[in-house]
CSV table of C-alpha atoms in Angstrom, one decimal:
chain,number,residue,atom,x,y,z
M,849,MET,CA,0.0,0.0,0.0
M,850,LEU,CA,1.4,3.4,-1.0
M,851,LEU,CA,2.0,5.8,1.8
M,852,PHE,CA,1.9,8.7,-0.6
M,853,SER,CA,-0.1,9.6,-3.7
M,854,PRO,CA,1.9,9.3,-6.9
M,855,ASN,CA,2.3,13.1,-7.2
M,856,LYS,CA,3.1,13.5,-3.5
M,857,TYR,CA,5.7,10.7,-3.7
M,858,GLU,CA,7.4,12.3,-6.7
M,859,GLU,CA,7.5,15.7,-4.9
M,860,SER,CA,9.1,14.0,-1.9
M,861,ARG,CA,11.5,12.0,-4.1
M,862,LEU,CA,12.7,15.2,-5.9
M,863,ALA,CA,13.1,17.0,-2.6
M,864,ALA,CA,15.2,14.1,-1.3
M,865,LEU,CA,17.4,14.2,-4.5
M,866,LYS,CA,17.8,18.0,-4.2
M,867,SER,CA,19.0,17.6,-0.6
M,868,TYR,CA,22.2,15.9,-1.7
M,869,ASN,CA,23.3,19.0,-3.7
M,870,ILE,CA,24.9,16.8,-6.3
M,871,LEU,CA,23.1,17.6,-9.6
M,872,ASP,CA,25.5,19.4,-12.1
M,873,THR,CA,28.5,18.8,-9.9
M,874,GLY,CA,31.9,17.9,-11.3
M,875,GLU,CA,33.5,14.4,-11.7
M,876,GLU,CA,34.5,12.6,-8.5
M,877,LYS,CA,36.9,9.7,-8.4
M,878,ASP,CA,34.9,7.8,-5.8
M,879,PHE,CA,31.9,7.6,-8.1
M,880,ASP,CA,34.0,7.0,-11.3
M,881,ASP,CA,35.7,4.1,-9.7
M,882,LEU,CA,32.4,2.4,-9.0
M,883,THR,CA,31.3,2.9,-12.6
M,884,VAL,CA,34.5,1.3,-13.9
M,885,LEU,CA,34.0,-1.6,-11.5
M,886,ALA,CA,30.4,-2.2,-12.6
M,887,SER,CA,31.5,-2.1,-16.3
M,888,ALA,CA,34.4,-4.6,-15.6
M,889,ILE,CA,32.3,-7.0,-13.6
M,890,CYS,CA,29.4,-7.0,-16.0
M,891,GLN,CA,31.6,-6.9,-19.1
M,892,THR,CA,29.8,-4.0,-20.7
M,893,PRO,CA,31.3,-1.1,-22.6
M,894,ILE,CA,28.9,1.4,-21.0
M,895,ALA,CA,28.2,2.0,-17.3
M,896,LEU,CA,26.4,5.0,-15.7
M,897,ILE,CA,25.4,6.5,-12.4
M,898,SER,CA,22.2,8.2,-13.4
M,899,LEU,CA,20.2,10.6,-11.3
M,900,ILE,CA,16.6,11.5,-12.3
M,901,ASP,CA,15.0,14.8,-11.7
M,902,ASP,CA,11.7,16.1,-13.1
M,903,LYS,CA,13.1,16.8,-16.6
M,904,ARG,CA,16.2,14.7,-17.3
M,905,GLN,CA,18.5,12.0,-16.3
M,906,TRP,CA,21.9,13.4,-15.4
M,907,PHE,CA,25.0,11.3,-15.2
M,908,LYS,CA,27.1,11.8,-12.1
M,909,SER,CA,29.5,9.3,-13.6
M,910,ARG,CA,29.7,7.8,-17.1
M,911,MET,CA,31.8,5.4,-19.0
M,912,GLY,CA,31.5,4.8,-22.7
M,913,ILE,CA,29.1,7.6,-23.5
M,914,ALA,CA,29.7,11.3,-24.2
M,915,GLN,CA,26.5,12.8,-23.1
M,916,ARG,CA,26.2,14.3,-19.6
M,917,GLU,CA,22.4,14.1,-19.6
M,918,THR,CA,19.4,13.0,-21.7
M,919,PRO,CA,15.7,14.1,-21.5
M,920,ILE,CA,13.6,12.1,-19.1
M,921,GLU,CA,11.4,11.0,-22.0
M,922,LEU,CA,14.3,8.9,-23.3
M,923,SER,CA,15.4,7.6,-19.9
M,924,ILE,CA,15.2,3.8,-19.4
M,925,CYS,CA,16.5,4.5,-15.8
M,926,ALA,CA,13.3,6.4,-15.1
M,927,THR,CA,11.4,3.2,-15.9
M,928,ALA,CA,13.7,1.2,-13.7
M,929,ILE,CA,13.2,3.4,-10.6
M,930,ALA,CA,9.4,3.4,-11.1
M,931,SER,CA,9.2,-0.4,-11.5
M,932,ASP,CA,9.7,-1.3,-7.8
M,933,LEU,CA,12.2,-4.0,-8.9
M,934,ASP,CA,15.5,-4.3,-7.1
M,935,ILE,CA,17.0,-4.7,-10.6
M,936,MET,CA,15.5,-4.2,-14.1
M,937,ILE,CA,17.1,-6.2,-16.9
M,938,VAL,CA,16.3,-5.8,-20.5
M,939,GLU,CA,18.2,-8.4,-22.6
M,940,ASP,CA,17.2,-7.0,-26.0
M,941,ALA,CA,15.6,-3.5,-26.0
M,942,ARG,CA,15.0,-3.9,-29.7
M,943,GLN,CA,12.4,-6.5,-29.0
M,944,ASP,CA,10.9,-4.7,-26.0
M,945,GLU,CA,7.8,-2.6,-27.0
M,946,ARG,CA,8.6,-0.1,-24.2
M,947,PHE,CA,12.0,0.8,-25.7
M,948,ALA,CA,12.1,-0.4,-29.3
M,949,LYS,CA,11.5,3.1,-30.7
M,950,ASN,CA,13.7,4.9,-28.2
M,951,PRO,CA,16.4,7.0,-30.0
M,952,LEU,CA,19.0,5.5,-27.6
M,953,VAL,CA,18.1,2.1,-29.1
M,954,THR,CA,17.6,3.1,-32.7
M,955,GLY,CA,20.3,5.9,-32.8
M,956,ASP,CA,24.1,5.9,-32.6
M,957,THR,CA,24.2,4.6,-29.1
M,958,ARG,CA,22.5,1.3,-30.3
M,959,MET,CA,21.6,0.3,-26.8
M,960,THR,CA,20.5,-3.3,-26.8
M,961,PHE,CA,21.2,-4.7,-23.4
M,962,TYR,CA,20.3,-2.8,-20.2
M,963,ALA,CA,20.5,-3.7,-16.5
M,964,GLY,CA,19.7,-1.0,-13.9
M,965,VAL,CA,19.7,-1.1,-10.1
M,966,PRO,CA,17.7,1.7,-8.4
M,967,LEU,CA,19.7,3.9,-6.0
M,968,VAL,CA,17.3,3.9,-3.0
M,969,ASN,CA,18.2,5.9,0.0
M,970,ASP,CA,17.4,5.2,3.7
M,971,ASP,CA,14.0,6.9,3.4
M,972,GLY,CA,13.0,4.7,0.5
M,973,PHE,CA,13.3,7.2,-2.3
M,974,ALA,CA,14.8,6.1,-5.6
M,975,LEU,CA,17.2,8.9,-6.6
M,976,GLY,CA,18.4,7.3,-9.9
M,977,SER,CA,20.1,4.1,-10.9
M,978,LEU,CA,23.4,2.4,-11.5
M,979,CYS,CA,23.1,0.8,-14.9
M,980,VAL,CA,25.3,-1.1,-17.4
M,981,ILE,CA,24.6,-1.1,-21.1
M,982,ASP,CA,25.8,-3.2,-24.1
M,983,GLN,CA,25.2,-2.9,-27.8
M,984,HIS,CA,24.6,-6.6,-28.1
M,985,LYS,CA,22.0,-8.9,-26.6
M,986,LYS,CA,23.3,-10.2,-23.2
M,987,GLN,CA,22.5,-11.9,-20.0
M,988,LEU,CA,24.1,-11.5,-16.5
M,989,THR,CA,25.1,-14.3,-14.3
M,990,ASP,CA,23.8,-14.5,-10.8
M,991,GLU,CA,27.2,-13.4,-9.5
M,992,GLN,CA,27.2,-10.4,-11.8
M,993,THR,CA,23.7,-9.4,-10.7
M,994,ALA,CA,24.6,-9.7,-7.1
M,995,ALA,CA,27.7,-7.7,-7.6
M,996,LEU,CA,25.8,-4.9,-9.4
M,997,LYS,CA,23.4,-4.6,-6.5
M,998,ILE,CA,26.3,-4.4,-4.1
M,999,ILE,CA,28.0,-1.6,-6.1
M,1000,ALA,CA,24.7,0.2,-6.2
M,1001,ARG,CA,24.6,0.2,-2.4
M,1002,GLN,CA,28.1,1.5,-2.4
M,1003,VAL,CA,26.9,4.4,-4.7
M,1004,VAL,CA,24.2,5.2,-2.2
M,1005,ASP,CA,26.7,5.1,0.7
M,1006,LYS,CA,28.9,7.5,-1.2
M,1007,LEU,CA,26.0,9.8,-1.7
M,1008,GLU,CA,25.2,9.7,2.0
M,1009,LEU,CA,28.8,10.3,3.0
M,1010,ARG,CA,29.1,13.2,0.6
M,1011,LYS,CA,25.9,14.7,2.0
M,1012,LYS,CA,27.1,14.3,5.6
M,1013,ALA,CA,30.5,15.8,4.7
M,1014,ILE,CA,28.8,18.9,3.2
M,1015,GLU,CA,26.6,19.2,6.3
M,1016,LEU,CA,29.6,18.9,8.6
M,1017,GLU,CA,31.4,21.6,6.6
M,1018,LYS,CA,28.4,23.9,6.9
M,1019,ILE,CA,28.2,23.3,10.7
M,1020,HIS,CA,32.0,23.9,10.9
M,1021,GLN,CA,31.6,27.2,9.0
M,1022,GLU,CA,28.7,28.2,11.2
M,1023,LEU,CA,30.8,27.6,14.3
M,1024,ILE,CA,33.6,29.8,12.9
M,1025,ASP,CA,31.1,32.5,12.0
M,1026,SER,CA,29.5,32.2,15.5
M,1027,ASN,CA,32.8,32.6,17.2
M,1028,LEU,CA,33.7,35.6,15.1
M,1029,PHE,CA,30.3,37.1,15.8
M,1030,ILE,CA,30.6,36.6,19.5
M,1031,GLN,CA,34.0,38.2,19.5
M,1032,LYS,CA,32.7,41.3,17.7
M,1033,PHE,CA,29.7,41.4,19.9
M,1034,ALA,CA,31.9,41.2,23.0
M,1035,ALA,CA,34.0,44.1,21.7
M,1036,MET,CA,31.0,46.1,20.9
M,1037,ALA,CA,29.3,45.4,24.2
M,1038,ALA,CA,32.5,46.3,26.1
M,1039,HIS,CA,32.6,49.6,24.3
M,1040,ASP,CA,29.0,50.2,25.3
M,1041,ILE,CA,29.7,49.5,28.9
M,1042,LYS,CA,31.8,52.7,29.0
M,1043,ASN,CA,28.7,54.8,28.8
M,1044,PRO,CA,27.0,53.7,32.1
M,1045,MET,CA,30.5,53.5,33.7
M,1046,THR,CA,31.1,57.1,32.8
M,1047,SER,CA,27.7,58.0,34.3
M,1048,ILE,CA,28.6,56.1,37.5
M,1049,LEU,CA,32.0,57.9,37.7
M,1050,LEU,CA,30.6,61.4,37.2
M,1051,THR,CA,27.7,61.0,39.6
M,1052,ALA,CA,30.0,59.4,42.2
M,1053,GLN,CA,32.3,62.3,42.0
M,1054,ALA,CA,29.5,64.8,42.3
M,1055,LEU,CA,28.0,62.8,45.1
M,1056,LYS,CA,31.3,62.9,47.0
M,1057,MET,CA,31.4,66.7,46.7
M,1058,ARG,CA,27.8,67.2,47.8
M,1059,LEU,CA,28.1,64.8,50.7
M,1060,GLN,CA,30.6,67.1,52.1
M,1061,LYS,CA,27.9,69.6,52.5
M,1062,LEU,CA,25.8,66.9,54.3
M,1063,GLU,CA,22.4,68.7,54.2
M,1064,ASP,CA,22.1,68.8,50.4
M,1065,LYS,CA,18.8,67.0,49.6
M,1066,SER,CA,19.6,66.7,45.9
M,1067,CYS,CA,22.0,63.9,46.8
M,1068,GLU,CA,19.0,61.5,46.7
M,1069,ARG,CA,18.6,62.1,42.9
M,1070,LEU,CA,22.2,61.5,42.3
M,1071,ILE,CA,22.1,58.3,44.2
M,1072,ASP,CA,19.0,57.1,42.2
M,1073,LEU,CA,20.9,57.9,39.0
M,1074,ASN,CA,23.9,56.0,40.3
M,1075,ILE,CA,21.8,53.0,41.2
M,1076,THR,CA,20.0,53.0,37.8
M,1077,SER,CA,23.2,53.1,35.9
M,1078,THR,CA,24.7,50.4,38.0
M,1079,LYS,CA,21.7,48.1,37.4
M,1080,CYS,CA,22.0,48.7,33.7
M,1081,LEU,CA,25.7,47.8,33.8
M,1082,MET,CA,25.1,44.7,35.9
M,1083,ALA,CA,22.3,43.5,33.6
M,1084,LEU,CA,24.5,44.0,30.5
M,1085,LEU,CA,27.3,42.1,32.2
M,1086,ASP,CA,25.0,39.3,33.2
M,1087,ASP,CA,23.8,39.0,29.6
M,1088,MET,CA,27.4,38.9,28.3
M,1089,ILE,CA,28.3,36.1,30.7
M,1090,ALA,CA,25.2,34.1,29.8
M,1091,TYR,CA,25.7,34.5,26.1
M,1092,SER,CA,29.4,33.8,26.2
M,1093,LYS,CA,28.5,30.4,27.7
M,1094,SER,CA,25.7,29.7,25.2
M,1095,PRO,CA,25.9,32.0,22.2
M,1096,SER,CA,22.7,30.7,20.7
M,1097,LEU,CA,20.7,32.4,23.5
M,1098,LEU,CA,21.5,35.7,22.0
M,1099,LEU,CA,19.2,35.0,19.1
M,1100,THR,CA,16.9,32.2,20.3
M,1101,GLN,CA,15.9,33.4,23.8
M,1102,LYS,CA,13.1,35.8,23.0
M,1103,GLN,CA,10.8,37.4,25.5
M,1104,THR,CA,8.0,39.8,25.6
M,1105,VAL,CA,9.3,43.3,26.0
M,1106,ASN,CA,7.8,46.8,26.1
M,1107,LEU,CA,9.1,48.9,23.2
M,1108,LEU,CA,9.1,52.2,24.9
M,1109,GLU,CA,10.7,50.7,28.0
M,1110,ILE,CA,13.5,49.3,25.9
M,1111,LEU,CA,14.1,52.6,24.1
M,1112,ARG,CA,14.1,54.6,27.4
M,1113,LYS,CA,16.6,52.1,28.8
M,1114,VAL,CA,18.8,52.5,25.8
M,1115,THR,CA,18.7,56.3,25.9
M,1116,SER,CA,19.6,56.2,29.6
M,1117,MET,CA,22.7,54.2,28.7
M,1118,ILE,CA,24.1,56.5,26.1
M,1119,ASN,CA,25.4,60.1,26.4
M,1120,VAL,CA,22.7,62.3,24.9
M,1121,PRO,CA,23.9,66.0,24.7
M,1122,ASP,CA,21.6,68.8,25.9
M,1123,ASN,CA,21.1,70.0,22.3
M,1124,PHE,CA,19.7,66.7,21.1
M,1125,THR,CA,16.1,65.6,21.0
M,1126,ILE,CA,15.2,61.9,20.6
M,1127,LYS,CA,11.6,61.4,19.6
M,1128,LEU,CA,10.2,58.0,20.5
M,1129,PRO,CA,7.2,56.3,18.8
M,1130,THR,CA,3.9,57.7,19.9
M,1131,GLU,CA,2.3,54.3,20.4
M,1132,ASN,CA,3.6,51.7,22.8
M,1133,ARG,CA,3.8,48.0,21.7
M,1134,GLN,CA,4.7,44.7,23.2
M,1135,LEU,CA,7.3,42.8,21.2
M,1136,ASN,CA,8.4,39.2,21.3
M,1137,ILE,CA,12.1,39.6,20.6
M,1138,SER,CA,15.6,39.1,22.0
M,1139,SER,CA,15.9,42.2,24.3
M,1140,VAL,CA,19.7,42.2,24.4
M,1141,ALA,CA,19.9,42.1,20.6
M,1142,ILE,CA,17.5,44.9,20.0
M,1143,GLU,CA,19.2,47.0,22.7
M,1144,GLN,CA,22.6,46.6,21.1
M,1145,ILE,CA,21.1,47.5,17.7
M,1146,PHE,CA,19.6,50.7,19.0
M,1147,ILE,CA,22.6,51.6,21.1
M,1148,ASN,CA,24.8,51.6,18.1
M,1149,LEU,CA,22.4,53.4,15.7
M,1150,LEU,CA,21.6,56.1,18.3
M,1151,THR,CA,25.3,56.5,19.3
M,1152,ASN,CA,26.3,57.0,15.6
M,1153,ALA,CA,23.4,59.4,15.0
M,1154,ILE,CA,24.7,61.6,17.9
M,1155,ARG,CA,28.4,61.3,17.1
M,1156,TYR,CA,28.1,62.2,13.5
M,1157,ASN,CA,25.8,65.2,13.8
M,1158,ASP,CA,27.0,68.8,13.1
M,1159,LYS,CA,23.7,70.6,13.6
M,1160,GLU,CA,23.1,73.1,16.4
M,1161,GLN,CA,20.0,71.2,17.3
M,1162,GLY,CA,20.3,67.4,16.8
M,1163,ILE,CA,17.0,65.6,16.1
M,1164,ILE,CA,16.6,61.8,16.1
M,1165,ASN,CA,13.2,60.3,15.2
M,1166,ILE,CA,12.5,56.6,16.1
M,1167,ARG,CA,9.5,55.1,14.3
M,1168,PHE,CA,7.9,51.7,14.6
M,1169,SER,CA,5.3,49.7,12.6
M,1170,GLU,CA,4.5,46.0,12.2
M,1171,ASP,CA,2.7,43.6,9.9
M,1172,ASP,CA,1.8,40.0,10.2
M,1173,ASP,CA,5.3,38.8,9.7
M,1174,ASN,CA,7.7,41.6,10.7
M,1175,TYR,CA,8.6,44.4,13.1
M,1176,HIS,CA,9.7,47.5,11.2
M,1177,PHE,CA,11.9,50.1,12.8
M,1178,GLU,CA,13.2,53.5,11.5
M,1179,VAL,CA,16.0,55.6,13.0
M,1180,GLU,CA,16.2,59.0,11.3
M,1181,ASP,CA,18.7,61.8,12.1
M,1182,ASN,CA,19.6,65.2,10.8
M,1183,GLY,CA,23.3,64.6,10.9
M,1184,ILE,CA,26.1,64.9,8.4
M,1185,GLY,CA,24.7,62.2,6.1
M,1186,ILE,CA,26.5,59.5,4.0
M,1187,ALA,CA,27.3,59.6,0.3
M,1188,ARG,CA,25.5,57.1,-1.9
M,1189,GLU,CA,28.6,55.1,-2.9
M,1190,TYR,CA,29.1,54.2,0.8
M,1191,HIS,CA,25.6,53.0,1.6
M,1192,GLU,CA,26.6,49.3,1.3
M,1193,LYS,CA,30.2,49.6,2.4
M,1194,ILE,CA,29.5,51.0,5.8
M,1195,PHE,CA,28.1,47.7,6.9
M,1196,ASN,CA,31.4,45.9,6.1
M,1197,ASN,CA,33.6,44.9,8.9
M,1198,ASN,CA,36.2,47.5,9.9
M,1199,PHE,CA,35.1,49.9,7.1
M,1200,THR,CA,35.1,53.6,8.2
M,1201,LEU,CA,34.5,56.9,6.4
M,1202,LYS,CA,37.6,58.3,8.1
M,1203,VAL,CA,35.5,61.2,9.3
M,1204,SER,CA,36.0,62.6,12.8
M,1205,ASP,CA,32.9,62.7,15.0
M,1206,ARG,CA,31.7,65.6,17.2
M,1207,TYR,CA,34.2,64.5,19.8
M,1208,ASN,CA,37.1,64.6,17.3
M,1209,LYS,CA,37.3,60.8,17.3
M,1210,LYS,CA,37.2,58.3,14.4
M,1211,GLY,CA,35.1,55.2,14.3
M,1212,SER,CA,36.4,51.6,14.5
M,1213,GLY,CA,34.1,50.1,11.8
M,1214,ILE,CA,32.8,47.5,14.3
M,1215,GLY,CA,29.4,48.9,15.2
M,1216,LEU,CA,27.4,48.9,12.0
M,1217,SER,CA,28.9,45.6,10.7
M,1218,THR,CA,27.8,44.0,14.0
M,1219,VAL,CA,24.4,45.6,13.8
M,1220,LYS,CA,23.9,44.1,10.3
M,1221,GLU,CA,25.1,40.7,11.5
M,1222,LEU,CA,22.7,40.9,14.5
M,1223,ILE,CA,19.8,41.8,12.2
M,1224,LYS,CA,20.7,39.1,9.7
M,1225,ALA,CA,20.9,36.5,12.5
M,1226,LEU,CA,17.4,37.5,13.6
M,1227,ASN,CA,16.2,36.9,10.0
M,1228,GLY,CA,15.9,40.6,9.3
M,1229,THR,CA,17.2,43.2,6.8
M,1230,ILE,CA,18.6,46.7,7.1
M,1231,LYS,CA,19.0,49.5,4.5
M,1232,LEU,CA,20.2,53.0,4.6
M,1233,GLN,CA,18.8,56.2,3.0
M,1234,SER,CA,20.9,59.3,3.3
M,1235,ILE,CA,21.6,62.7,1.8
M,1236,PRO,CA,25.0,64.3,2.6
M,1237,GLY,CA,24.5,67.4,4.8
M,1238,LYS,CA,20.9,66.6,5.6
M,1239,GLY,CA,20.9,63.3,7.5
M,1240,SER,CA,20.5,59.6,7.4
M,1241,THR,CA,17.7,57.1,7.9
M,1242,PHE,CA,18.3,53.4,8.9
M,1243,ASN,CA,15.3,51.2,8.2
M,1244,PHE,CA,15.4,47.6,9.5
M,1245,SER,CA,12.9,44.8,9.8
M,1246,LEU,CA,13.0,41.8,12.1
M,1247,LYS,CA,11.0,38.5,11.6
M,1248,LYS,CA,8.4,37.9,14.3
M,1249,SER,CA,9.2,34.2,14.5
């Protein structure tokens, strides 16, 4: 009894074949050796490892034939994998009404004898076949038939090993990228720690001076500011410790957060000059998101908007909207702007415009590249719109799930 309808089975079979990422790849000695072995054992001039997609049969390895592929309409292998036989043998295709008019039989190839073993993976999907072909009528011995089946299993094993090797290489690269990402994140976060630490230092110095007067009631406000800054610093440090032990938490551990609370927390952690106005969204929203990730994104975007602003009155507008699938954010400033040719480059690691900021310092090129990687890791996108001399707008979107 079929577990799938014919159409559903074929869709699943094609998906399984695609998962091996092998179609249209180059020659590989491991597969060619098995083709040569099949030809030698069966004493045929032609041997093929044939993979069948929805339009063609493509030869991963071939011996005795020049073509790399043929249309599926001409494929005897397609008949073999649809037959449910563990091997399909055609002793004389010229006398078989299924194949007698096939151009491979009547044309230059002059295919007469065919024996094909379906290449069936562990999930039961026939990906193609290992076949041997002769231009004369022929029979296989029991030993040759058994050997051909063994070689076919070896082909499937090679396919599985190749697939696992590719998957392991991908995992290895992801680990490398993750380590690099965490290193940059740590560097960025360490830089951001300086802001609350500066606040702690300044308020502590002022508190010391005022405590000498003893009766100054305003000390309570300074103490509150000190405590708030310290709590922000400790929370950030706790996050860094947790994420250094398990980097995946940075992106997978989402929680419900209040948008305006997050933005107010961020603005309290950065140095906002007196001549700057930061306009927050008018409506408050609850977001399901990685709070530490969104905080780091906004810290960097807002810090840059402040640093690279030459106007007497700096203005930053933060806007928010959402649809069924995404959260959309916009950070607009009236700063120095960025020329069009740099709109993509500024997200590259260590790229800087070599422009001094309002504090006469130059950037490191870490912030925006890490922002882009954070957003990419959260299945989001970011783009820049900017006019030199007038300001910049960063638009980014984050997937809800």
